[in-house]
JSON list of C-alpha atoms in Angstrom, two decimals:
[
{"chain": "A", "resi": 1, "resn": "MET", "atom": "CA", "xyz": [0.00, 0.00, 0.00]},
{"chain": "A", "resi": 2, "resn": "ILE", "atom": "CA", "xyz": [2.79, 2.41, 0.92]},
{"chain": "A", "resi": 3, "resn": "LYS", "atom": "CA", "xyz": [4.57, 1.66, -2.35]},
{"chain": "A", "resi": 4, "resn": "LYS", "atom": "CA", "xyz": [1.39, 2.35, -4.28]},
{"chain": "A", "resi": 5, "resn": "ILE", "atom": "CA", "xyz": [0.88, 5.64, -2.47]},
{"chain": "A", "resi": 6, "resn": "ILE", "atom": "CA", "xyz": [4.45, 6.66, -3.25]},
{"chain": "A", "resi": 7, "resn": "GLN", "atom": "CA", "xyz": [4.03, 5.68, -6.89]},
{"chain": "A", "resi": 8, "resn": "VAL", "atom": "CA", "xyz": [0.81, 7.68, -7.20]},
{"chain": "A", "resi": 9, "resn": "ALA", "atom": "CA", "xyz": [2.44, 10.67, -5.52]},
{"chain": "A", "resi": 10, "resn": "CYS", "atom": "CA", "xyz": [5.43, 10.52, -7.89]},
{"chain": "A", "resi": 11, "resn": "ILE", "atom": "CA", "xyz": [3.20, 10.25, -10.94]},
{"chain": "A", "resi": 12, "resn": "SER", "atom": "CA", "xyz": [1.06, 13.14, -9.71]},
{"chain": "A", "resi": 13, "resn": "ALA", "atom": "CA", "xyz": [4.14, 15.28, -9.08]},
{"chain": "A", "resi": 14, "resn": "ALA", "atom": "CA", "xyz": [5.51, 14.48, -12.54]},
{"chain": "A", "resi": 15, "resn": "ILE", "atom": "CA", "xyz": [2.22, 15.43, -14.18]},
{"chain": "A", "resi": 16, "resn": "THR", "atom": "CA", "xyz": [2.10, 18.67, -12.20]},
{"chain": "A", "resi": 17, "resn": "LEU", "atom": "CA", "xyz": [5.67, 19.59, -13.17]},
{"chain": "A", "resi": 18, "resn": "THR", "atom": "CA", "xyz": [5.02, 18.78, -16.83]},
{"chain": "A", "resi": 19, "resn": "ALA", "atom": "CA", "xyz": [1.86, 20.88, -16.85]},
{"chain": "A", "resi": 20, "resn": "SER", "atom": "CA", "xyz": [3.68, 23.75, -15.14]},
{"chain": "A", "resi": 21, "resn": "ALA", "atom": "CA", "xyz": [6.52, 23.62, -17.66]},
{"chain": "A", "resi": 22, "resn": "ALA", "atom": "CA", "xyz": [4.03, 23.62, -20.53]},
{"chain": "A", "resi": 23, "resn": "THR", "atom": "CA", "xyz": [2.27, 26.65, -19.04]},
{"chain": "A", "resi": 24, "resn": "ASP", "atom": "CA", "xyz": [5.55, 28.51, -18.61]},
{"chain": "A", "resi": 25, "resn": "MET", "atom": "CA", "xyz": [6.55, 27.78, -22.20]},
{"chain": "A", "resi": 26, "resn": "GLN", "atom": "CA", "xyz": [3.16, 28.96, -23.44]},
{"chain": "A", "resi": 27, "resn": "LYS", "atom": "CA", "xyz": [3.60, 32.26, -21.61]},
{"chain": "A", "resi": 28, "resn": "LEU", "atom": "CA", "xyz": [7.05, 32.75, -23.13]},
{"chain": "A", "resi": 29, "resn": "ASN", "atom": "CA", "xyz": [5.78, 31.95, -26.61]},
{"chain": "A", "resi": 30, "resn": "GLU", "atom": "CA", "xyz": [2.94, 34.41, -26.08]},
{"chain": "A", "resi": 31, "resn": "ARG", "atom": "CA", "xyz": [5.44, 37.08, -25.04]},
{"chain": "A", "resi": 32, "resn": "ILE", "atom": "CA", "xyz": [7.43, 36.53, -28.22]},
{"chain": "A", "resi": 33, "resn": "GLU", "atom": "CA", "xyz": [4.23, 36.68, -30.27]},
{"chain": "A", "resi": 34, "resn": "ALA", "atom": "CA", "xyz": [3.25, 39.93, -28.52]},
{"chain": "A", "resi": 35, "resn": "ALA", "atom": "CA", "xyz": [6.67, 41.39, -29.36]},
{"chain": "A", "resi": 36, "resn": "HIS", "atom": "CA", "xyz": [6.16, 40.35, -32.98]},
{"chain": "A", "resi": 37, "resn": "LEU", "atom": "CA", "xyz": [2.78, 42.10, -33.08]},
{"chain": "A", "resi": 38, "resn": "VAL", "atom": "CA", "xyz": [4.30, 45.31, -31.68]},
{"chain": "A", "resi": 39, "resn": "LEU", "atom": "CA", "xyz": [6.89, 45.36, -34.48]},
{"chain": "A", "resi": 40, "resn": "HIS", "atom": "CA", "xyz": [4.25, 44.43, -37.04]},
{"chain": "A", "resi": 41, "resn": "GLU", "atom": "CA", "xyz": [2.24, 47.48, -35.96]},
{"chain": "A", "resi": 42, "resn": "LEU", "atom": "CA", "xyz": [5.39, 49.57, -36.22]},
{"chain": "A", "resi": 43, "resn": "MET", "atom": "CA", "xyz": [5.86, 48.42, -39.81]},
{"chain": "A", "resi": 44, "resn": "ALA", "atom": "CA", "xyz": [2.31, 49.55, -40.57]},
{"chain": "A", "resi": 45, "resn": "THR", "atom": "CA", "xyz": [3.08, 53.15, -39.54]},
{"chain": "A", "resi": 46, "resn": "PRO", "atom": "CA", "xyz": [6.15, 54.06, -41.63]},
{"chain": "A", "resi": 47, "resn": "ASP", "atom": "CA", "xyz": [5.46, 57.82, -41.57]},
{"chain": "A", "resi": 48, "resn": "LYS", "atom": "CA", "xyz": [5.47, 57.77, -37.75]},
{"chain": "A", "resi": 49, "resn": "GLY", "atom": "CA", "xyz": [7.85, 54.90, -37.22]},
{"chain": "A", "resi": 50, "resn": "ILE", "atom": "CA", "xyz": [11.59, 54.43, -36.88]},
{"chain": "A", "resi": 51, "resn": "PRO", "atom": "CA", "xyz": [13.72, 56.29, -39.48]},
{"chain": "A", "resi": 52, "resn": "ASP", "atom": "CA", "xyz": [15.44, 54.11, -42.04]},
{"chain": "A", "resi": 53, "resn": "ASP", "atom": "CA", "xyz": [18.96, 55.18, -41.10]},
{"chain": "A", "resi": 54, "resn": "VAL", "atom": "CA", "xyz": [18.29, 54.45, -37.41]},
{"chain": "A", "resi": 55, "resn": "ALA", "atom": "CA", "xyz": [16.80, 51.03, -38.23]},
{"chain": "A", "resi": 56, "resn": "ALA", "atom": "CA", "xyz": [19.78, 50.16, -40.41]},
{"chain": "A", "resi": 57, "resn": "SER", "atom": "CA", "xyz": [22.27, 51.01, -37.66]},
{"chain": "A", "resi": 58, "resn": "ALA", "atom": "CA", "xyz": [20.54, 49.01, -34.90]},
{"chain": "A", "resi": 59, "resn": "THR", "atom": "CA", "xyz": [22.81, 46.40, -33.32]},
{"chain": "A", "resi": 60, "resn": "CYS", "atom": "CA", "xyz": [20.12, 45.01, -30.99]},
{"chain": "A", "resi": 61, "resn": "VAL", "atom": "CA", "xyz": [16.34, 45.29, -30.77]},
{"chain": "A", "resi": 62, "resn": "ALA", "atom": "CA", "xyz": [14.45, 44.85, -27.51]},
{"chain": "A", "resi": 63, "resn": "VAL", "atom": "CA", "xyz": [10.65, 44.80, -27.35]},
{"chain": "A", "resi": 64, "resn": "VAL", "atom": "CA", "xyz": [8.71, 45.09, -24.09]},
{"chain": "A", "resi": 65, "resn": "PRO", "atom": "CA", "xyz": [4.99, 44.55, -24.75]},
{"chain": "A", "resi": 66, "resn": "ALA", "atom": "CA", "xyz": [2.52, 46.07, -22.27]},
{"chain": "A", "resi": 67, "resn": "PHE", "atom": "CA", "xyz": [5.11, 47.89, -20.15]},
{"chain": "A", "resi": 68, "resn": "LYS", "atom": "CA", "xyz": [3.18, 48.89, -17.02]},
{"chain": "A", "resi": 69, "resn": "LYS", "atom": "CA", "xyz": [3.32, 52.14, -15.11]},
{"chain": "A", "resi": 70, "resn": "GLY", "atom": "CA", "xyz": [1.48, 52.64, -11.84]},
{"chain": "A", "resi": 71, "resn": "ALA", "atom": "CA", "xyz": [1.76, 55.59, -9.53]},
{"chain": "A", "resi": 72, "resn": "PHE", "atom": "CA", "xyz": [0.57, 57.25, -6.39]},
{"chain": "A", "resi": 73, "resn": "ILE", "atom": "CA", "xyz": [3.19, 59.74, -5.14]},
{"chain": "A", "resi": 74, "resn": "VAL", "atom": "CA", "xyz": [5.90, 57.19, -6.03]},
{"chain": "A", "resi": 75, "resn": "GLY", "atom": "CA", "xyz": [5.68, 55.63, -9.47]},
{"chain": "A", "resi": 76, "resn": "ALA", "atom": "CA", "xyz": [6.76, 52.14, -10.44]},
{"chain": "A", "resi": 77, "resn": "GLN", "atom": "CA", "xyz": [7.47, 50.79, -13.90]},
{"chain": "A", "resi": 78, "resn": "TYR", "atom": "CA", "xyz": [7.85, 47.14, -14.87]},
{"chain": "A", "resi": 79, "resn": "GLY", "atom": "CA", "xyz": [7.84, 45.08, -18.02]},
{"chain": "A", "resi": 80, "resn": "GLN", "atom": "CA", "xyz": [8.96, 41.76, -19.51]},
{"chain": "A", "resi": 81, "resn": "GLY", "atom": "CA", "xyz": [10.35, 41.54, -23.00]},
{"chain": "A", "resi": 82, "resn": "VAL", "atom": "CA", "xyz": [12.69, 39.91, -25.50]},
{"chain": "A", "resi": 83, "resn": "VAL", "atom": "CA", "xyz": [15.89, 41.04, -27.20]},
{"chain": "A", "resi": 84, "resn": "THR", "atom": "CA", "xyz": [17.68, 39.95, -30.36]},
{"chain": "A", "resi": 85, "resn": "CYS", "atom": "CA", "xyz": [20.98, 41.23, -31.76]},
{"chain": "A", "resi": 86, "resn": "ARG", "atom": "CA", "xyz": [22.43, 41.53, -35.23]},
{"chain": "A", "resi": 87, "resn": "THR", "atom": "CA", "xyz": [25.08, 38.90, -36.04]},
{"chain": "A", "resi": 88, "resn": "GLY", "atom": "CA", "xyz": [27.23, 38.15, -39.05]},
{"chain": "A", "resi": 89, "resn": "HIS", "atom": "CA", "xyz": [24.52, 35.85, -40.40]},
{"chain": "A", "resi": 90, "resn": "GLY", "atom": "CA", "xyz": [21.29, 37.59, -39.47]},
{"chain": "A", "resi": 91, "resn": "TRP", "atom": "CA", "xyz": [19.52, 38.19, -36.17]},
{"chain": "A", "resi": 92, "resn": "SER", "atom": "CA", "xyz": [20.15, 36.09, -33.10]},
{"chain": "A", "resi": 93, "resn": "ALA", "atom": "CA", "xyz": [17.71, 33.85, -31.27]},
{"chain": "A", "resi": 94, "resn": "PRO", "atom": "CA", "xyz": [15.85, 35.82, -28.59]},
{"chain": "A", "resi": 95, "resn": "ALA", "atom": "CA", "xyz": [16.82, 36.22, -24.96]},
{"chain": "A", "resi": 96, "resn": "PHE", "atom": "CA", "xyz": [14.46, 37.44, -22.26]},
{"chain": "A", "resi": 97, "resn": "ILE", "atom": "CA", "xyz": [14.78, 40.70, -20.32]},
{"chain": "A", "resi": 98, "resn": "GLN", "atom": "CA", "xyz": [13.04, 42.72, -17.62]},
{"chain": "A", "resi": 99, "resn": "LEU", "atom": "CA", "xyz": [12.75, 46.50, -17.58]},
{"chain": "A", "resi": 100, "resn": "THR", "atom": "CA", "xyz": [12.21, 48.22, -14.24]},
{"chain": "A", "resi": 101, "resn": "GLY", "atom": "CA", "xyz": [12.19, 51.80, -13.03]},
{"chain": "A", "resi": 102, "resn": "ALA", "atom": "CA", "xyz": [10.71, 54.29, -10.61]},
{"chain": "A", "resi": 103, "resn": "SER", "atom": "CA", "xyz": [9.66, 57.93, -10.65]},
{"chain": "A", "resi": 104, "resn": "PHE", "atom": "CA", "xyz": [8.77, 60.39, -7.90]},
{"chain": "A", "resi": 105, "resn": "GLY", "atom": "CA", "xyz": [6.31, 63.26, -7.65]},
{"chain": "A", "resi": 106, "resn": "PHE", "atom": "CA", "xyz": [2.63, 64.00, -7.17]},
{"chain": "A", "resi": 107, "resn": "GLN", "atom": "CA", "xyz": [1.02, 61.60, -9.58]},
{"chain": "A", "resi": 108, "resn": "ALA", "atom": "CA", "xyz": [-1.72, 59.05, -9.64]},
{"chain": "A", "resi": 109, "resn": "GLY", "atom": "CA", "xyz": [-3.10, 56.50, -12.05]},
{"chain": "A", "resi": 110, "resn": "GLY", "atom": "CA", "xyz": [-1.62, 53.79, -14.21]},
{"chain": "A", "resi": 111, "resn": "GLN", "atom": "CA", "xyz": [-1.10, 52.93, -17.84]},
{"chain": "A", "resi": 112, "resn": "SER", "atom": "CA", "xyz": [0.34, 50.25, -20.09]},
{"chain": "A", "resi": 113, "resn": "THR", "atom": "CA", "xyz": [2.34, 50.86, -23.24]},
{"chain": "A", "resi": 114, "resn": "ASP", "atom": "CA", "xyz": [4.50, 48.95, -25.69]},
{"chain": "A", "resi": 115, "resn": "LEU", "atom": "CA", "xyz": [8.20, 49.79, -25.77]},
{"chain": "A", "resi": 116, "resn": "VAL", "atom": "CA", "xyz": [10.92, 49.28, -28.37]},
{"chain": "A", "resi": 117, "resn": "LEU", "atom": "CA", "xyz": [14.57, 49.85, -27.42]},
{"chain": "A", "resi": 118, "resn": "LEU", "atom": "CA", "xyz": [17.29, 50.02, -30.06]},
{"chain": "A", "resi": 119, "resn": "ALA", "atom": "CA", "xyz": [20.97, 49.56, -29.30]},
{"chain": "A", "resi": 120, "resn": "THR", "atom": "CA", "xyz": [22.88, 51.54, -31.93]},
{"chain": "A", "resi": 121, "resn": "THR", "atom": "CA", "xyz": [26.51, 50.86, -31.03]},
{"chain": "A", "resi": 122, "resn": "HIS", "atom": "CA", "xyz": [28.72, 47.82, -30.46]},
{"chain": "A", "resi": 123, "resn": "ASP", "atom": "CA", "xyz": [29.31, 49.04, -26.90]},
{"chain": "A", "resi": 124, "resn": "ALA", "atom": "CA", "xyz": [25.56, 48.96, -26.26]},
{"chain": "A", "resi": 125, "resn": "PHE", "atom": "CA", "xyz": [25.48, 45.35, -27.43]},
{"chain": "A", "resi": 126, "resn": "GLN", "atom": "CA", "xyz": [28.36, 44.48, -25.09]},
{"chain": "A", "resi": 127, "resn": "ARG", "atom": "CA", "xyz": [26.61, 46.18, -22.18]},
{"chain": "A", "resi": 128, "resn": "LEU", "atom": "CA", "xyz": [23.45, 44.15, -22.76]},
{"chain": "A", "resi": 129, "resn": "LEU", "atom": "CA", "xyz": [25.53, 41.06, -22.05]},
{"chain": "A", "resi": 130, "resn": "GLN", "atom": "CA", "xyz": [25.92, 42.24, -18.45]},
{"chain": "A", "resi": 131, "resn": "ASP", "atom": "CA", "xyz": [23.49, 41.22, -15.73]},
{"chain": "A", "resi": 132, "resn": "LYS", "atom": "CA", "xyz": [21.85, 44.64, -15.65]},
{"chain": "A", "resi": 133, "resn": "VAL", "atom": "CA", "xyz": [22.27, 47.98, -17.38]},
{"chain": "A", "resi": 134, "resn": "LYS", "atom": "CA", "xyz": [21.05, 51.37, -16.16]},
{"chain": "A", "resi": 135, "resn": "LEU", "atom": "CA", "xyz": [19.76, 53.55, -18.97]},
{"chain": "A", "resi": 136, "resn": "GLY", "atom": "CA", "xyz": [21.28, 57.01, -18.83]},
{"chain": "A", "resi": 137, "resn": "GLY", "atom": "CA", "xyz": [23.93, 55.76, -16.41]},
{"chain": "A", "resi": 138, "resn": "ASP", "atom": "CA", "xyz": [25.76, 52.79, -17.91]},
{"chain": "A", "resi": 139, "resn": "LEU", "atom": "CA", "xyz": [24.53, 53.73, -21.38]},
{"chain": "A", "resi": 140, "resn": "ALA", "atom": "CA", "xyz": [23.50, 57.09, -22.86]},
{"chain": "A", "resi": 141, "resn": "VAL", "atom": "CA", "xyz": [19.82, 56.95, -23.78]},
{"chain": "A", "resi": 142, "resn": "ALA", "atom": "CA", "xyz": [17.49, 59.24, -25.71]},
{"chain": "A", "resi": 143, "resn": "ALA", "atom": "CA", "xyz": [13.95, 59.28, -27.07]},
{"chain": "A", "resi": 144, "resn": "GLY", "atom": "CA", "xyz": [14.24, 58.08, -30.65]},
{"chain": "A", "resi": 145, "resn": "PRO", "atom": "CA", "xyz": [13.31, 60.21, -33.66]},
{"chain": "A", "resi": 146, "resn": "VAL", "atom": "CA", "xyz": [10.19, 59.23, -35.62]},
{"chain": "A", "resi": 147, "resn": "GLY", "atom": "CA", "xyz": [9.33, 59.38, -39.29]},
{"chain": "A", "resi": 148, "resn": "ARG", "atom": "CA", "xyz": [10.86, 57.45, -42.17]},
{"chain": "A", "resi": 149, "resn": "ASN", "atom": "CA", "xyz": [13.10, 60.34, -43.26]},
{"chain": "A", "resi": 150, "resn": "ALA", "atom": "CA", "xyz": [13.86, 61.82, -39.85]},
{"chain": "A", "resi": 151, "resn": "GLN", "atom": "CA", "xyz": [17.53, 62.22, -38.97]},
{"chain": "A", "resi": 152, "resn": "ALA", "atom": "CA", "xyz": [19.18, 61.50, -35.63]},
{"chain": "A", "resi": 153, "resn": "SER", "atom": "CA", "xyz": [21.20, 64.68, -35.98]},
{"chain": "A", "resi": 154, "resn": "THR", "atom": "CA", "xyz": [21.14, 66.36, -32.57]},
{"chain": "A", "resi": 155, "resn": "THR", "atom": "CA", "xyz": [24.09, 65.89, -30.24]},
{"chain": "A", "resi": 156, "resn": "GLU", "atom": "CA", "xyz": [21.97, 64.01, -27.70]},
{"chain": "A", "resi": 157, "resn": "LEU", "atom": "CA", "xyz": [20.65, 61.58, -30.30]},
{"chain": "A", "resi": 158, "resn": "ALA", "atom": "CA", "xyz": [24.01, 61.19, -32.00]},
{"chain": "A", "resi": 159, "resn": "ASN", "atom": "CA", "xyz": [25.67, 60.26, -28.69]},
{"chain": "A", "resi": 160, "resn": "ALA", "atom": "CA", "xyz": [22.92, 57.93, -27.49]},
{"chain": "A", "resi": 161, "resn": "ALA", "atom": "CA", "xyz": [23.77, 54.22, -27.39]},
{"chain": "A", "resi": 162, "resn": "ILE", "atom": "CA", "xyz": [20.10, 53.33, -26.80]},
{"chain": "A", "resi": 163, "resn": "LEU", "atom": "CA", "xyz": [17.12, 54.92, -28.57]},
{"chain": "A", "resi": 164, "resn": "THR", "atom": "CA", "xyz": [13.69, 54.33, -27.07]},
{"chain": "A", "resi": 165, "resn": "TYR", "atom": "CA", "xyz": [10.18, 54.30, -28.52]},
{"chain": "A", "resi": 166, "resn": "SER", "atom": "CA", "xyz": [6.70, 53.80, -27.09]},
{"chain": "A", "resi": 167, "resn": "ARG", "atom": "CA", "xyz": [3.35, 53.02, -28.66]},
{"chain": "A", "resi": 168, "resn": "SER", "atom": "CA", "xyz": [0.18, 54.65, -27.40]},
{"chain": "A", "resi": 169, "resn": "LYS", "atom": "CA", "xyz": [-3.17, 54.41, -29.17]},
{"chain": "A", "resi": 170, "resn": "GLY", "atom": "CA", "xyz": [-1.55, 52.92, -32.25]},
{"chain": "A", "resi": 171, "resn": "LEU", "atom": "CA", "xyz": [1.05, 55.68, -32.67]},
{"chain": "A", "resi": 172, "resn": "PHE", "atom": "CA", "xyz": [4.76, 55.43, -31.96]},
{"chain": "A", "resi": 173, "resn": "ALA", "atom": "CA", "xyz": [6.83, 58.20, -30.41]},
{"chain": "A", "resi": 174, "resn": "GLY", "atom": "CA", "xyz": [10.13, 58.62, -28.65]},
{"chain": "A", "resi": 175, "resn": "VAL", "atom": "CA", "xyz": [10.03, 58.17, -24.87]},
{"chain": "A", "resi": 176, "resn": "ASP", "atom": "CA", "xyz": [12.42, 59.06, -22.04]},
{"chain": "A", "resi": 177, "resn": "LEU", "atom": "CA", "xyz": [13.46, 55.99, -20.04]},
{"chain": "A", "resi": 178, "resn": "THR", "atom": "CA", "xyz": [16.42, 57.58, -18.27]},
{"chain": "A", "resi": 179, "resn": "GLY", "atom": "CA", "xyz": [17.00, 55.84, -14.95]},
{"chain": "A", "resi": 180, "resn": "ASP", "atom": "CA", "xyz": [15.25, 52.61, -15.90]},
{"chain": "A", "resi": 181, "resn": "VAL", "atom": "CA", "xyz": [17.20, 49.37, -15.63]},
{"chain": "A", "resi": 182, "resn": "VAL", "atom": "CA", "xyz": [17.39, 46.50, -18.12]},
{"chain": "A", "resi": 183, "resn": "HIS", "atom": "CA", "xyz": [17.88, 43.14, -16.36]},
{"chain": "A", "resi": 184, "resn": "GLN", "atom": "CA", "xyz": [18.71, 39.81, -17.91]},
{"chain": "A", "resi": 185, "resn": "ASN", "atom": "CA", "xyz": [15.86, 37.38, -17.23]},
{"chain": "A", "resi": 186, "resn": "THR", "atom": "CA", "xyz": [17.93, 34.24, -16.83]},
{"chain": "A", "resi": 187, "resn": "ASP", "atom": "CA", "xyz": [15.04, 32.17, -15.44]},
{"chain": "A", "resi": 188, "resn": "ASP", "atom": "CA", "xyz": [12.80, 32.70, -18.48]},
{"chain": "A", "resi": 189, "resn": "THR", "atom": "CA", "xyz": [15.73, 32.25, -20.83]},
{"chain": "A", "resi": 190, "resn": "ARG", "atom": "CA", "xyz": [16.56, 28.93, -19.15]},
{"chain": "A", "resi": 191, "resn": "ASP", "atom": "CA", "xyz": [12.92, 27.81, -19.30]},
{"chain": "A", "resi": 192, "resn": "TYR", "atom": "CA", "xyz": [12.68, 28.69, -22.99]},
{"chain": "A", "resi": 193, "resn": "TYR", "atom": "CA", "xyz": [15.83, 26.83, -24.04]},
{"chain": "A", "resi": 194, "resn": "GLY", "atom": "CA", "xyz": [15.62, 24.04, -21.49]},
{"chain": "A", "resi": 195, "resn": "LYS", "atom": "CA", "xyz": [19.11, 24.69, -20.13]},
{"chain": "A", "resi": 196, "resn": "ASP", "atom": "CA", "xyz": [21.41, 27.44, -18.92]},
{"chain": "A", "resi": 197, "resn": "LEU", "atom": "CA", "xyz": [22.74, 29.52, -21.80]},
{"chain": "A", "resi": 198, "resn": "SER", "atom": "CA", "xyz": [24.62, 32.78, -21.46]},
{"chain": "A", "resi": 199, "resn": "PHE", "atom": "CA", "xyz": [23.27, 35.92, -23.09]},
{"chain": "A", "resi": 200, "resn": "GLU", "atom": "CA", "xyz": [26.53, 36.17, -25.02]},
{"chain": "A", "resi": 201, "resn": "THR", "atom": "CA", "xyz": [26.03, 32.70, -26.51]},
{"chain": "A", "resi": 202, "resn": "ILE", "atom": "CA", "xyz": [22.46, 33.48, -27.54]},
{"chain": "A", "resi": 203, "resn": "LEU", "atom": "CA", "xyz": [22.83, 37.08, -28.73]},
{"chain": "A", "resi": 204, "resn": "SER", "atom": "CA", "xyz": [26.04, 36.43, -30.66]},
{"chain": "A", "resi": 205, "resn": "GLY", "atom": "CA", "xyz": [24.23, 33.84, -32.78]},
{"chain": "A", "resi": 206, "resn": "GLY", "atom": "CA", "xyz": [25.54, 30.69, -31.10]},
{"chain": "A", "resi": 207, "resn": "VAL", "atom": "CA", "xyz": [22.07, 29.14, -30.68]},
{"chain": "A", "resi": 208, "resn": "PRO", "atom": "CA", "xyz": [19.63, 28.22, -33.49]},
{"chain": "A", "resi": 209, "resn": "PRO", "atom": "CA", "xyz": [16.38, 30.21, -33.16]},
{"chain": "A", "resi": 210, "resn": "PRO", "atom": "CA", "xyz": [13.52, 28.00, -31.85]},
{"chain": "A", "resi": 211, "resn": "PRO", "atom": "CA", "xyz": [10.56, 27.64, -34.24]},
{"chain": "A", "resi": 212, "resn": "SER", "atom": "CA", "xyz": [8.29, 29.80, -32.06]},
{"chain": "A", "resi": 213, "resn": "SER", "atom": "CA", "xyz": [10.64, 32.78, -32.53]},
{"chain": "A", "resi": 214, "resn": "LEU", "atom": "CA", "xyz": [10.92, 32.67, -36.33]},
{"chain": "A", "resi": 215, "resn": "GLN", "atom": "CA", "xyz": [7.98, 34.95, -37.05]},
{"chain": "A", "resi": 216, "resn": "PHE", "atom": "CA", "xyz": [9.30, 37.56, -34.61]},
{"chain": "A", "resi": 217, "resn": "LEU", "atom": "CA", "xyz": [12.78, 37.37, -36.12]},
{"chain": "A", "resi": 218, "resn": "GLY", "atom": "CA", "xyz": [11.35, 37.60, -39.63]},
{"chain": "A", "resi": 219, "resn": "THR", "atom": "CA", "xyz": [9.66, 40.88, -38.74]},
{"chain": "A", "resi": 220, "resn": "VAL", "atom": "CA", "xyz": [12.87, 42.16, -37.12]},
{"chain": "A", "resi": 221, "resn": "ARG", "atom": "CA", "xyz": [14.73, 41.28, -40.32]},
{"chain": "A", "resi": 222, "resn": "GLN", "atom": "CA", "xyz": [12.22, 43.19, -42.45]},
{"chain": "A", "resi": 223, "resn": "LEU", "atom": "CA", "xyz": [12.07, 46.26, -40.24]},
{"chain": "A", "resi": 224, "resn": "PHE", "atom": "CA", "xyz": [15.77, 46.53, -39.37]},
{"chain": "A", "resi": 225, "resn": "HIS", "atom": "CA", "xyz": [17.40, 45.52, -42.65]},
{"chain": "A", "resi": 226, "resn": "ALA", "atom": "CA", "xyz": [20.80, 47.06, -43.32]},
{"chain": "A", "resi": 227, "resn": "SER", "atom": "CA", "xyz": [20.96, 49.74, -45.99]},
{"chain": "A", "resi": 228, "resn": "ALA", "atom": "CA", "xyz": [23.66, 50.02, -48.63]},
{"chain": "A", "resi": 229, "resn": "ASN", "atom": "CA", "xyz": [25.47, 52.44, -46.36]},
{"chain": "A", "resi": 230, "resn": "HIS", "atom": "CA", "xyz": [25.65, 50.07, -43.37]}
]
């Protein structure tokens, strides 16, 4: 009887763990799909989207769908997203990130928006390989220019290693994320790939993209293709 009870308990635990793993993977796939939809919407608004020269110079693209802001005196910001980087043979498989921040002042309410962060230098790519990066501290950051023919000509934009965009009511615009922190989400990355992989291995192109990420990467490839000058 005791053996049977133990066997039933083990089977039950195995089923529970399998179901939990399947649920976690579904959530990660849904996050990648949400990131794909954000970029797809961005492609549909070329006159208000990312300028061609900025898109062509992007070394990494991070998308944080439904970035949440809530505030009452002290504001909090939090979001989960994915990042891919340009390699010598296309765009890398995705890794998972978190974006957190805080703001102070007399404020109330909450909102959710989609964010796109573009690394525009090799140094920015290298910094993303660290455990966490403070925007405006570890890396210069600026609200990105919008419009297909817009130029990143100001000193602030020219010196920025990260350009940031937000989507509100279907329209994209530059957004100030100074002070926010990008964290590697090693737990989600491990769950997605089934083993521990470093961000450097993934983002440098050392891992084949899983099938569930191909649509997202296809949209990245279309939107951030290199021009003849890059």
